[in-house]
Amino acid sequence: MNADPVSAGGARAAHPAARAGHRRPLHNYGLLGRSAAECIGSFLLVFATAAAIFSSTGGVSAPLAVGLAAAAGMVAFGYVSGGHFNPAVSLGSAAAGRTSWKVLPVYVVAQLIGALLAFLILWVVFQGVPPEIAQPSDIFNALANGYGPDYQLGLPLASALLAEVVGSALLVAVFLGASKGRIPAVSAAFAVGVTYAVLLTFLAPITGGSLNPARSTAAALFAGTDALEQLWLFWVAPILGALITGLIYRSIDLTVSARERTGDDAEIETEADHADHAADTAPAAAASAPAAPAGTSAPAAPRVVSPEKKDDARGFFDDGDDDGDRPGSAKA
């Protein structure tokens, strides 16, 4: 497996020794700061989802509102934590080699805390609803995900499972592709937000549109027994979808890295030949070169910019762990 450091775009630089001490920007925030960003982003996404479902006025549909909230959270906090806000996205990123497995459980806990805080605030707000209008339990039942004959279209378990697996796989695929570091961060956030909106439009009448185990868990805890009994599906389906997509991306990255490693070896050999030739001809060239006039200095050598330095500012959605693992690198 390739243990050499890679740039945010996935390509190995030709001079790894020149940047041995370079660290990715996300390391600067520490695990605590990144977890806090994931918690806040999850809170924003879950709160916006619940609010959008109950918003019957205005010109913005509920799926579009959720997509806009996801895009806003990624732009606001993506440079700190990577902008996951969803256990399925974090798992897919870890499976693809973008996020350390050591960071994954911390991210998931932070996302669950953010989702629970969002529903706790909603629970406090709904306590003021007059009993003749609605009961808080009925409100949270409407927010919970589900399947079966008593839920919306009444589709069976197999249909709900397949829809959520495919939806989660597509969401993770768009996230991994958009956050590779080759496109601007705002464009990546826009792509993920649009994907959320499209997938939720499709899934809403089938399962209520989960895609996010943290949101489903928080909703089920406040909804009651029926939602808790069906909660397992909204963990299993996103996990399966995320693993499928993450492993596909990991295999592609490893294949590309192997090809680039072969090309780099040939390039290094060619550079070594040029270096030997330069060493042999340097004394003769120095002897024949005219001396610089008195009072003047020799022209400065051109500055070489590391490919990773050029790509560093564009890849703030890529993240490693606090031990210095680099995004996209293969981990043993």
mmCIF file of C-alpha atoms in Angstrom:
data_model
loop_
_atom_site.group_PDB
_atom_site.id
_atom_site.type_symbol
_atom_site.label_atom_id
_atom_site.label_comp_id
_atom_site.label_asym_id
_atom_site.label_seq_id
_atom_site.Cartn_x
_atom_site.Cartn_y
_atom_site.Cartn_z
ATOM 1 C CA MET A 1 0.000 0.000 0.000
ATOM 2 C CA ASN A 2 1.162 3.486 -0.722
ATOM 3 C CA ALA A 3 2.177 5.231 2.490
ATOM 4 C CA ASP A 4 3.635 8.292 0.783
ATOM 5 C CA PRO A 5 1.956 11.636 1.504
ATOM 6 C CA VAL A 6 -0.366 12.930 -1.161
ATOM 7 C CA SER A 7 -1.767 16.297 -2.065
ATOM 8 C CA ALA A 8 -5.436 17.242 -1.603
ATOM 9 C CA GLY A 9 -6.016 16.322 -5.219
ATOM 10 C CA GLY A 10 -4.763 12.783 -4.617
ATOM 11 C CA ALA A 11 -1.436 13.030 -6.536
ATOM 12 C CA ARG A 12 1.962 12.330 -4.991
ATOM 13 C CA ALA A 13 4.429 15.177 -5.161
ATOM 14 C CA ALA A 14 7.845 14.543 -6.688
ATOM 15 C CA HIS A 15 9.774 15.846 -3.636
ATOM 16 C CA PRO A 16 8.246 14.360 -0.462
ATOM 17 C CA ALA A 17 11.254 15.283 1.665
ATOM 18 C CA ALA A 18 10.719 18.985 1.008
ATOM 19 C CA ARG A 19 7.365 18.963 2.782
ATOM 20 C CA ALA A 20 7.853 16.290 5.445
ATOM 21 C CA GLY A 21 6.777 18.705 8.200
ATOM 22 C CA HIS A 22 3.748 20.112 6.370
ATOM 23 C CA ARG A 23 0.358 19.562 8.026
ATOM 24 C CA ARG A 24 -3.125 19.950 6.694
ATOM 25 C CA PRO A 25 -5.123 23.016 7.827
ATOM 26 C CA LEU A 26 -7.731 21.001 9.745
ATOM 27 C CA HIS A 27 -5.099 19.820 12.231
ATOM 28 C CA ASN A 28 -4.745 23.394 13.468
ATOM 29 C CA TYR A 29 -8.196 23.334 15.065
ATOM 30 C CA GLY A 30 -7.654 20.214 17.148
ATOM 31 C CA LEU A 31 -10.082 17.375 17.636
ATOM 32 C CA LEU A 32 -12.135 19.339 20.168
ATOM 33 C CA GLY A 33 -12.643 22.280 17.812
ATOM 34 C CA ARG A 34 -13.512 20.018 14.896
ATOM 35 C CA SER A 35 -15.986 18.063 17.017
ATOM 36 C CA ALA A 36 -17.625 21.304 18.133
ATOM 37 C CA ALA A 37 -17.995 22.337 14.485
ATOM 38 C CA GLU A 38 -19.609 18.983 13.682
ATOM 39 C CA CYS A 39 -22.002 19.393 16.616
ATOM 40 C CA ILE A 40 -23.051 22.898 15.535
ATOM 41 C CA GLY A 41 -23.393 21.872 11.903
ATOM 42 C CA SER A 42 -25.505 18.849 12.859
ATOM 43 C CA PHE A 43 -27.682 21.078 15.033
ATOM 44 C CA LEU A 44 -28.206 23.478 12.121
ATOM 45 C CA LEU A 45 -29.051 20.709 9.659
ATOM 46 C CA VAL A 46 -31.466 18.852 11.971
ATOM 47 C CA PHE A 47 -33.172 21.996 13.240
ATOM 48 C CA ALA A 48 -33.631 23.274 9.677
ATOM 49 C CA THR A 49 -35.075 19.899 8.642
ATOM 50 C CA ALA A 50 -37.663 19.921 11.404
ATOM 51 C CA ALA A 51 -38.553 23.556 10.860
ATOM 52 C CA ALA A 52 -38.905 23.042 7.119
ATOM 53 C CA ILE A 53 -41.291 20.117 7.578
ATOM 54 C CA PHE A 54 -43.652 22.290 9.651
ATOM 55 C CA SER A 55 -43.351 25.374 7.466
ATOM 56 C CA SER A 56 -46.539 25.461 5.411
ATOM 57 C CA THR A 57 -46.041 29.013 4.178
ATOM 58 C CA GLY A 58 -43.443 30.575 1.946
ATOM 59 C CA GLY A 59 -42.034 29.713 -1.439
ATOM 60 C CA VAL A 60 -39.271 27.295 -0.314
ATOM 61 C CA SER A 61 -40.100 23.592 -0.137
ATOM 62 C CA ALA A 62 -38.912 21.474 2.781
ATOM 63 C CA PRO A 63 -36.264 19.486 0.802
ATOM 64 C CA LEU A 64 -34.854 22.674 -0.692
ATOM 65 C CA ALA A 65 -34.683 24.293 2.749
ATOM 66 C CA VAL A 66 -32.731 21.297 4.057
ATOM 67 C CA GLY A 67 -30.353 21.487 1.093
ATOM 68 C CA LEU A 68 -29.747 25.184 1.684
ATOM 69 C CA ALA A 69 -29.070 24.524 5.376
ATOM 70 C CA ALA A 70 -26.573 21.777 4.487
ATOM 71 C CA ALA A 71 -24.772 24.061 2.037
ATOM 72 C CA ALA A 72 -24.695 26.921 4.550
ATOM 73 C CA GLY A 73 -23.275 24.654 7.253
ATOM 74 C CA MET A 74 -20.551 23.341 4.962
ATOM 75 C CA VAL A 75 -19.489 26.840 3.965
ATOM 76 C CA ALA A 76 -19.586 28.087 7.557
ATOM 77 C CA PHE A 77 -17.890 25.145 9.309
ATOM 78 C CA GLY A 78 -16.424 22.953 6.568
ATOM 79 C CA TYR A 79 -12.975 24.521 6.855
ATOM 80 C CA VAL A 80 -12.864 23.476 10.529
ATOM 81 C CA SER A 81 -14.119 19.883 10.524
ATOM 82 C CA GLY A 82 -14.668 18.858 6.896
ATOM 83 C CA GLY A 83 -18.395 19.612 6.914
ATOM 84 C CA HIS A 84 -19.859 16.137 7.474
ATOM 85 C CA PHE A 85 -22.766 16.778 9.930
ATOM 86 C CA ASN A 86 -23.980 13.236 9.266
ATOM 87 C CA PRO A 87 -22.668 9.877 10.600
ATOM 88 C CA ALA A 88 -23.160 8.305 7.171
ATOM 89 C CA VAL A 89 -20.953 10.924 5.515
ATOM 90 C CA SER A 90 -18.286 10.533 8.208
ATOM 91 C CA LEU A 91 -18.310 6.742 7.778
ATOM 92 C CA GLY A 92 -18.063 7.034 4.004
ATOM 93 C CA SER A 93 -15.165 9.473 4.357
ATOM 94 C CA ALA A 94 -13.359 7.079 6.706
ATOM 95 C CA ALA A 95 -13.949 4.126 4.380
ATOM 96 C CA ALA A 96 -12.552 6.181 1.494
ATOM 97 C CA GLY A 97 -9.397 6.988 3.477
ATOM 98 C CA ARG A 98 -10.217 10.675 3.866
ATOM 99 C CA THR A 99 -10.903 10.628 7.636
ATOM 100 C CA SER A 100 -9.053 8.679 10.318
ATOM 101 C CA TRP A 101 -10.973 5.841 11.934
ATOM 102 C CA LYS A 102 -9.871 7.260 15.297
ATOM 103 C CA VAL A 103 -11.768 10.468 14.566
ATOM 104 C CA LEU A 104 -14.944 8.715 13.350
ATOM 105 C CA PRO A 105 -16.538 7.834 16.735
ATOM 106 C CA VAL A 106 -15.842 11.333 18.065
ATOM 107 C CA TYR A 107 -17.524 12.884 15.039
ATOM 108 C CA VAL A 108 -20.542 10.571 15.340
ATOM 109 C CA VAL A 109 -21.015 11.409 19.026
ATOM 110 C CA ALA A 110 -20.766 15.128 18.265
ATOM 111 C CA GLN A 111 -23.333 14.810 15.482
ATOM 112 C CA LEU A 112 -25.724 12.923 17.770
ATOM 113 C CA ILE A 113 -25.374 15.594 20.446
ATOM 114 C CA GLY A 114 -26.140 18.333 17.928
ATOM 115 C CA ALA A 115 -29.232 16.493 16.678
ATOM 116 C CA LEU A 116 -30.502 15.839 20.205
ATOM 117 C CA LEU A 117 -30.028 19.497 21.158
ATOM 118 C CA ALA A 118 -32.057 20.542 18.116
ATOM 119 C CA PHE A 119 -34.971 18.288 19.078
ATOM 120 C CA LEU A 120 -34.707 19.306 22.727
ATOM 121 C CA ILE A 121 -35.228 22.937 21.735
ATOM 122 C CA LEU A 122 -38.140 21.898 19.542
ATOM 123 C CA TRP A 123 -39.641 19.945 22.457
ATOM 124 C CA VAL A 124 -39.480 23.051 24.664
ATOM 125 C CA VAL A 125 -41.049 25.165 21.927
ATOM 126 C CA PHE A 126 -43.879 22.691 21.310
ATOM 127 C CA GLN A 127 -44.808 22.630 24.984
ATOM 128 C CA GLY A 128 -46.539 25.931 24.344
ATOM 129 C CA VAL A 129 -48.840 24.500 21.677
ATOM 130 C CA PRO A 130 -52.469 24.434 22.941
ATOM 131 C CA PRO A 131 -53.692 20.854 23.551
ATOM 132 C CA GLU A 132 -56.712 21.353 21.327
ATOM 133 C CA ILE A 133 -54.421 22.062 18.362
ATOM 134 C CA ALA A 134 -51.864 19.280 18.691
ATOM 135 C CA GLN A 135 -50.042 17.085 21.180
ATOM 136 C CA PRO A 136 -46.209 17.247 21.282
ATOM 137 C CA SER A 137 -46.046 13.483 20.751
ATOM 138 C CA ASP A 138 -48.080 13.784 17.558
ATOM 139 C CA ILE A 139 -45.737 16.496 16.298
ATOM 140 C CA PHE A 140 -42.649 14.374 16.869
ATOM 141 C CA ASN A 141 -44.316 11.344 15.300
ATOM 142 C CA ALA A 142 -44.700 13.427 12.142
ATOM 143 C CA LEU A 143 -40.975 14.232 12.265
ATOM 144 C CA ALA A 144 -39.865 10.628 12.803
ATOM 145 C CA ASN A 145 -38.871 8.333 9.960
ATOM 146 C CA GLY A 146 -40.719 5.106 9.309
ATOM 147 C CA TYR A 147 -42.036 2.528 6.853
ATOM 148 C CA GLY A 148 -44.834 -0.003 6.521
ATOM 149 C CA PRO A 149 -48.565 0.106 5.862
ATOM 150 C CA ASP A 150 -49.205 2.793 8.492
ATOM 151 C CA TYR A 151 -46.589 5.215 7.148
ATOM 152 C CA GLN A 152 -47.278 7.575 4.211
ATOM 153 C CA LEU A 153 -47.164 5.499 0.986
ATOM 154 C CA GLY A 154 -47.252 2.285 3.005
ATOM 155 C CA LEU A 155 -44.265 0.689 1.263
ATOM 156 C CA PRO A 156 -42.783 -2.447 2.862
ATOM 157 C CA LEU A 157 -39.473 -2.883 4.643
ATOM 158 C CA ALA A 158 -37.558 -4.028 1.541
ATOM 159 C CA SER A 159 -38.563 -0.937 -0.437
ATOM 160 C CA ALA A 160 -37.654 1.418 2.408
ATOM 161 C CA LEU A 161 -34.291 -0.298 2.930
ATOM 162 C CA LEU A 162 -33.376 -0.173 -0.752
ATOM 163 C CA ALA A 163 -34.413 3.471 -1.115
ATOM 164 C CA GLU A 164 -32.379 4.584 1.911
ATOM 165 C CA VAL A 165 -29.301 2.566 0.911
ATOM 166 C CA VAL A 166 -29.272 4.029 -2.606
ATOM 167 C CA GLY A 167 -29.981 7.543 -1.340
ATOM 168 C CA SER A 168 -27.200 7.404 1.264
ATOM 169 C CA ALA A 169 -24.740 5.978 -1.258
ATOM 170 C CA LEU A 170 -25.473 8.797 -3.707
ATOM 171 C CA LEU A 171 -25.176 11.466 -1.009
ATOM 172 C CA VAL A 172 -21.795 10.150 0.152
ATOM 173 C CA ALA A 173 -20.616 9.828 -3.454
ATOM 174 C CA VAL A 174 -21.407 13.476 -4.176
ATOM 175 C CA PHE A 175 -19.742 14.582 -0.940
ATOM 176 C CA LEU A 176 -16.549 12.627 -1.632
ATOM 177 C CA GLY A 177 -16.395 13.815 -5.228
ATOM 178 C CA ALA A 178 -17.172 17.458 -4.464
ATOM 179 C CA SER A 179 -14.811 17.720 -1.481
ATOM 180 C CA LYS A 180 -11.809 16.193 -3.246
ATOM 181 C CA GLY A 181 -10.102 19.586 -3.313
ATOM 182 C CA ARG A 182 -10.161 20.272 -7.055
ATOM 183 C CA ILE A 183 -13.162 22.619 -6.999
ATOM 184 C CA PRO A 184 -13.951 25.680 -4.850
ATOM 185 C CA ALA A 185 -15.491 25.069 -1.452
ATOM 186 C CA VAL A 186 -18.667 27.008 -2.229
ATOM 187 C CA SER A 187 -19.252 24.901 -5.326
ATOM 188 C CA ALA A 188 -18.747 21.727 -3.277
ATOM 189 C CA ALA A 189 -21.269 22.906 -0.691
ATOM 190 C CA PHE A 190 -23.745 23.775 -3.439
ATOM 191 C CA ALA A 191 -23.394 20.300 -4.971
ATOM 192 C CA VAL A 192 -24.016 18.568 -1.631
ATOM 193 C CA GLY A 193 -26.961 20.850 -0.823
ATOM 194 C CA VAL A 194 -28.643 20.197 -4.163
ATOM 195 C CA THR A 195 -28.135 16.459 -3.668
ATOM 196 C CA TYR A 196 -29.804 16.626 -0.261
ATOM 197 C CA ALA A 197 -32.786 18.442 -1.769
ATOM 198 C CA VAL A 198 -33.219 16.011 -4.670
ATOM 199 C CA LEU A 199 -32.862 12.871 -2.544
ATOM 200 C CA LEU A 200 -35.222 14.114 0.164
ATOM 201 C CA THR A 201 -37.826 14.958 -2.462
ATOM 202 C CA PHE A 202 -37.699 11.323 -3.562
ATOM 203 C CA LEU A 203 -37.479 9.734 -0.092
ATOM 204 C CA ALA A 204 -39.974 11.903 1.815
ATOM 205 C CA PRO A 205 -43.100 9.926 0.806
ATOM 206 C CA ILE A 206 -41.318 6.585 1.311
ATOM 207 C CA THR A 207 -39.489 6.867 4.645
ATOM 208 C CA GLY A 208 -39.746 10.530 5.547
ATOM 209 C CA GLY A 209 -36.272 11.034 4.098
ATOM 210 C CA SER A 210 -33.639 10.036 6.646
ATOM 211 C CA LEU A 211 -30.147 9.860 5.039
ATOM 212 C CA ASN A 212 -28.923 10.911 8.488
ATOM 213 C CA PRO A 213 -28.890 8.436 11.409
ATOM 214 C CA ALA A 214 -28.361 11.273 13.906
ATOM 215 C CA ARG A 215 -31.591 13.010 12.905
ATOM 216 C CA SER A 216 -33.545 9.744 12.864
ATOM 217 C CA THR A 217 -32.259 8.842 16.331
ATOM 218 C CA ALA A 218 -33.168 12.197 17.863
ATOM 219 C CA ALA A 219 -36.628 12.148 16.287
ATOM 220 C CA ALA A 220 -37.307 8.568 17.428
ATOM 221 C CA LEU A 221 -36.301 9.314 21.020
ATOM 222 C CA PHE A 222 -38.877 12.110 21.207
ATOM 223 C CA ALA A 223 -41.543 10.345 19.118
ATOM 224 C CA GLY A 224 -42.018 7.161 21.120
ATOM 225 C CA THR A 225 -42.174 3.403 20.837
ATOM 226 C CA ASP A 226 -43.175 2.883 17.197
ATOM 227 C CA ALA A 227 -40.377 5.080 15.846
ATOM 228 C CA LEU A 228 -37.811 3.441 18.132
ATOM 229 C CA GLU A 229 -38.780 -0.023 16.882
ATOM 230 C CA GLN A 230 -38.059 1.009 13.286
ATOM 231 C CA LEU A 231 -34.952 3.084 14.067
ATOM 232 C CA TRP A 232 -32.574 0.212 13.254
ATOM 233 C CA LEU A 233 -33.308 0.559 9.522
ATOM 234 C CA PHE A 234 -32.218 4.196 9.527
ATOM 235 C CA TRP A 235 -28.816 3.169 10.862
ATOM 236 C CA VAL A 236 -28.320 0.013 8.802
ATOM 237 C CA ALA A 237 -29.290 1.559 5.447
ATOM 238 C CA PRO A 238 -27.040 4.672 5.669
ATOM 239 C CA ILE A 239 -24.153 2.542 6.942
ATOM 240 C CA LEU A 240 -24.467 0.132 4.006
ATOM 241 C CA GLY A 241 -24.729 2.963 1.467
ATOM 242 C CA ALA A 242 -21.783 4.838 2.974
ATOM 243 C CA LEU A 243 -19.548 1.760 3.085
ATOM 244 C CA ILE A 244 -20.338 0.822 -0.514
ATOM 245 C CA THR A 245 -19.459 4.279 -1.805
ATOM 246 C CA GLY A 246 -16.469 4.767 0.491
ATOM 247 C CA LEU A 247 -14.853 1.466 -0.482
ATOM 248 C CA ILE A 248 -15.396 2.195 -4.189
ATOM 249 C CA TYR A 249 -13.659 5.561 -3.812
ATOM 250 C CA ARG A 250 -10.867 3.968 -1.780
ATOM 251 C CA SER A 251 -10.199 1.359 -4.470
ATOM 252 C CA ILE A 252 -10.121 4.056 -7.152
ATOM 253 C CA ASP A 253 -7.714 6.206 -5.122
ATOM 254 C CA LEU A 254 -5.410 3.249 -4.505
ATOM 255 C CA THR A 255 -5.426 2.376 -8.208
ATOM 256 C CA VAL A 256 -4.584 5.939 -9.201
ATOM 257 C CA SER A 257 -1.882 6.155 -6.532
ATOM 258 C CA ALA A 258 -0.263 2.957 -7.821
ATOM 259 C CA ARG A 259 -0.177 4.317 -11.360
ATOM 260 C CA GLU A 260 1.217 7.644 -10.219
ATOM 261 C CA ARG A 261 3.847 5.878 -8.112
ATOM 262 C CA THR A 262 5.060 4.016 -11.190
ATOM 263 C CA GLY A 263 5.194 7.265 -13.124
ATOM 264 C CA ASP A 264 6.992 9.034 -10.283
ATOM 265 C CA ASP A 265 9.669 6.333 -10.157
ATOM 266 C CA ALA A 266 10.406 6.865 -13.848
ATOM 267 C CA GLU A 267 10.462 10.613 -13.318
ATOM 268 C CA ILE A 268 12.814 10.337 -10.358
ATOM 269 C CA GLU A 269 15.163 8.123 -12.360
ATOM 270 C CA THR A 270 15.208 10.650 -15.185
ATOM 271 C CA GLU A 271 15.910 13.479 -12.732
ATOM 272 C CA ALA A 272 18.749 11.451 -11.226
ATOM 273 C CA ASP A 273 20.294 11.008 -14.665
ATOM 274 C CA HIS A 274 20.071 14.764 -15.239
ATOM 275 C CA ALA A 275 21.604 15.393 -11.823
ATOM 276 C CA ASP A 276 24.571 13.121 -12.612
ATOM 277 C CA HIS A 277 25.037 14.863 -15.937
ATOM 278 C CA ALA A 278 24.875 18.260 -14.272
ATOM 279 C CA ALA A 279 27.427 17.194 -11.652
ATOM 280 C CA ASP A 280 29.840 16.066 -14.392
ATOM 281 C CA THR A 281 29.501 19.264 -16.420
ATOM 282 C CA ALA A 282 29.309 21.736 -13.502
ATOM 283 C CA PRO A 283 33.120 22.318 -13.153
ATOM 284 C CA ALA A 284 33.540 22.959 -16.872
ATOM 285 C CA ALA A 285 30.526 25.243 -16.950
ATOM 286 C CA ALA A 286 31.785 27.177 -13.948
ATOM 287 C CA ALA A 287 35.192 27.620 -15.499
ATOM 288 C CA SER A 288 33.818 28.868 -18.815
ATOM 289 C CA ALA A 289 31.092 31.113 -17.355
ATOM 290 C CA PRO A 290 31.963 34.846 -17.317
ATOM 291 C CA ALA A 291 32.464 36.349 -13.887
ATOM 292 C CA ALA A 292 29.795 38.699 -12.610
ATOM 293 C CA PRO A 293 30.758 42.371 -12.659
ATOM 294 C CA ALA A 294 31.995 43.825 -9.420
ATOM 295 C CA GLY A 295 29.273 45.163 -7.163
ATOM 296 C CA THR A 296 26.547 42.970 -8.669
ATOM 297 C CA SER A 297 25.070 39.724 -7.419
ATOM 298 C CA ALA A 298 24.327 36.558 -9.309
ATOM 299 C CA PRO A 299 20.716 36.098 -10.420
ATOM 300 C CA ALA A 300 18.576 34.298 -7.842
ATOM 301 C CA ALA A 301 17.483 30.759 -8.541
ATOM 302 C CA PRO A 302 13.809 30.391 -9.433
ATOM 303 C CA ARG A 303 11.618 29.515 -6.476
ATOM 304 C CA VAL A 304 10.008 26.076 -6.643
ATOM 305 C CA VAL A 305 6.510 25.831 -5.180
ATOM 306 C CA SER A 306 5.458 22.457 -3.887
ATOM 307 C CA PRO A 307 2.404 21.054 -5.691
ATOM 308 C CA GLU A 308 0.785 20.440 -2.317
ATOM 309 C CA LYS A 309 1.245 24.106 -1.366
ATOM 310 C CA LYS A 310 -0.639 25.149 -4.492
ATOM 311 C CA ASP A 311 -3.462 22.709 -3.796
ATOM 312 C CA ASP A 312 -3.611 23.301 -0.052
ATOM 313 C CA ALA A 313 -5.954 26.306 -0.098
ATOM 314 C CA ARG A 314 -8.492 24.514 -2.279
ATOM 315 C CA GLY A 315 -8.910 21.335 -0.258
ATOM 316 C CA PHE A 316 -10.274 22.484 3.081
ATOM 317 C CA PHE A 317 -12.992 19.809 3.071
ATOM 318 C CA ASP A 318 -10.321 17.073 3.106
ATOM 319 C CA ASP A 319 -9.302 16.084 6.629
ATOM 320 C CA GLY A 320 -6.913 13.721 8.364
ATOM 321 C CA ASP A 321 -6.413 12.962 12.043
ATOM 322 C CA ASP A 322 -4.496 14.703 14.795
ATOM 323 C CA ASP A 323 -1.532 12.376 14.381
ATOM 324 C CA GLY A 324 -0.671 13.808 11.004
ATOM 325 C CA ASP A 325 -2.380 11.367 8.636
ATOM 326 C CA ARG A 326 -2.941 13.056 5.313
ATOM 327 C CA PRO A 327 -6.202 12.956 3.388
ATOM 328 C CA GLY A 328 -6.249 10.525 0.542
ATOM 329 C CA SER A 329 -3.243 8.590 1.827
ATOM 330 C CA ALA A 330 -3.533 4.858 2.231
ATOM 331 C CA LYS A 331 -3.458 3.786 5.854
ATOM 332 C CA ALA A 332 -2.030 0.434 6.845
#
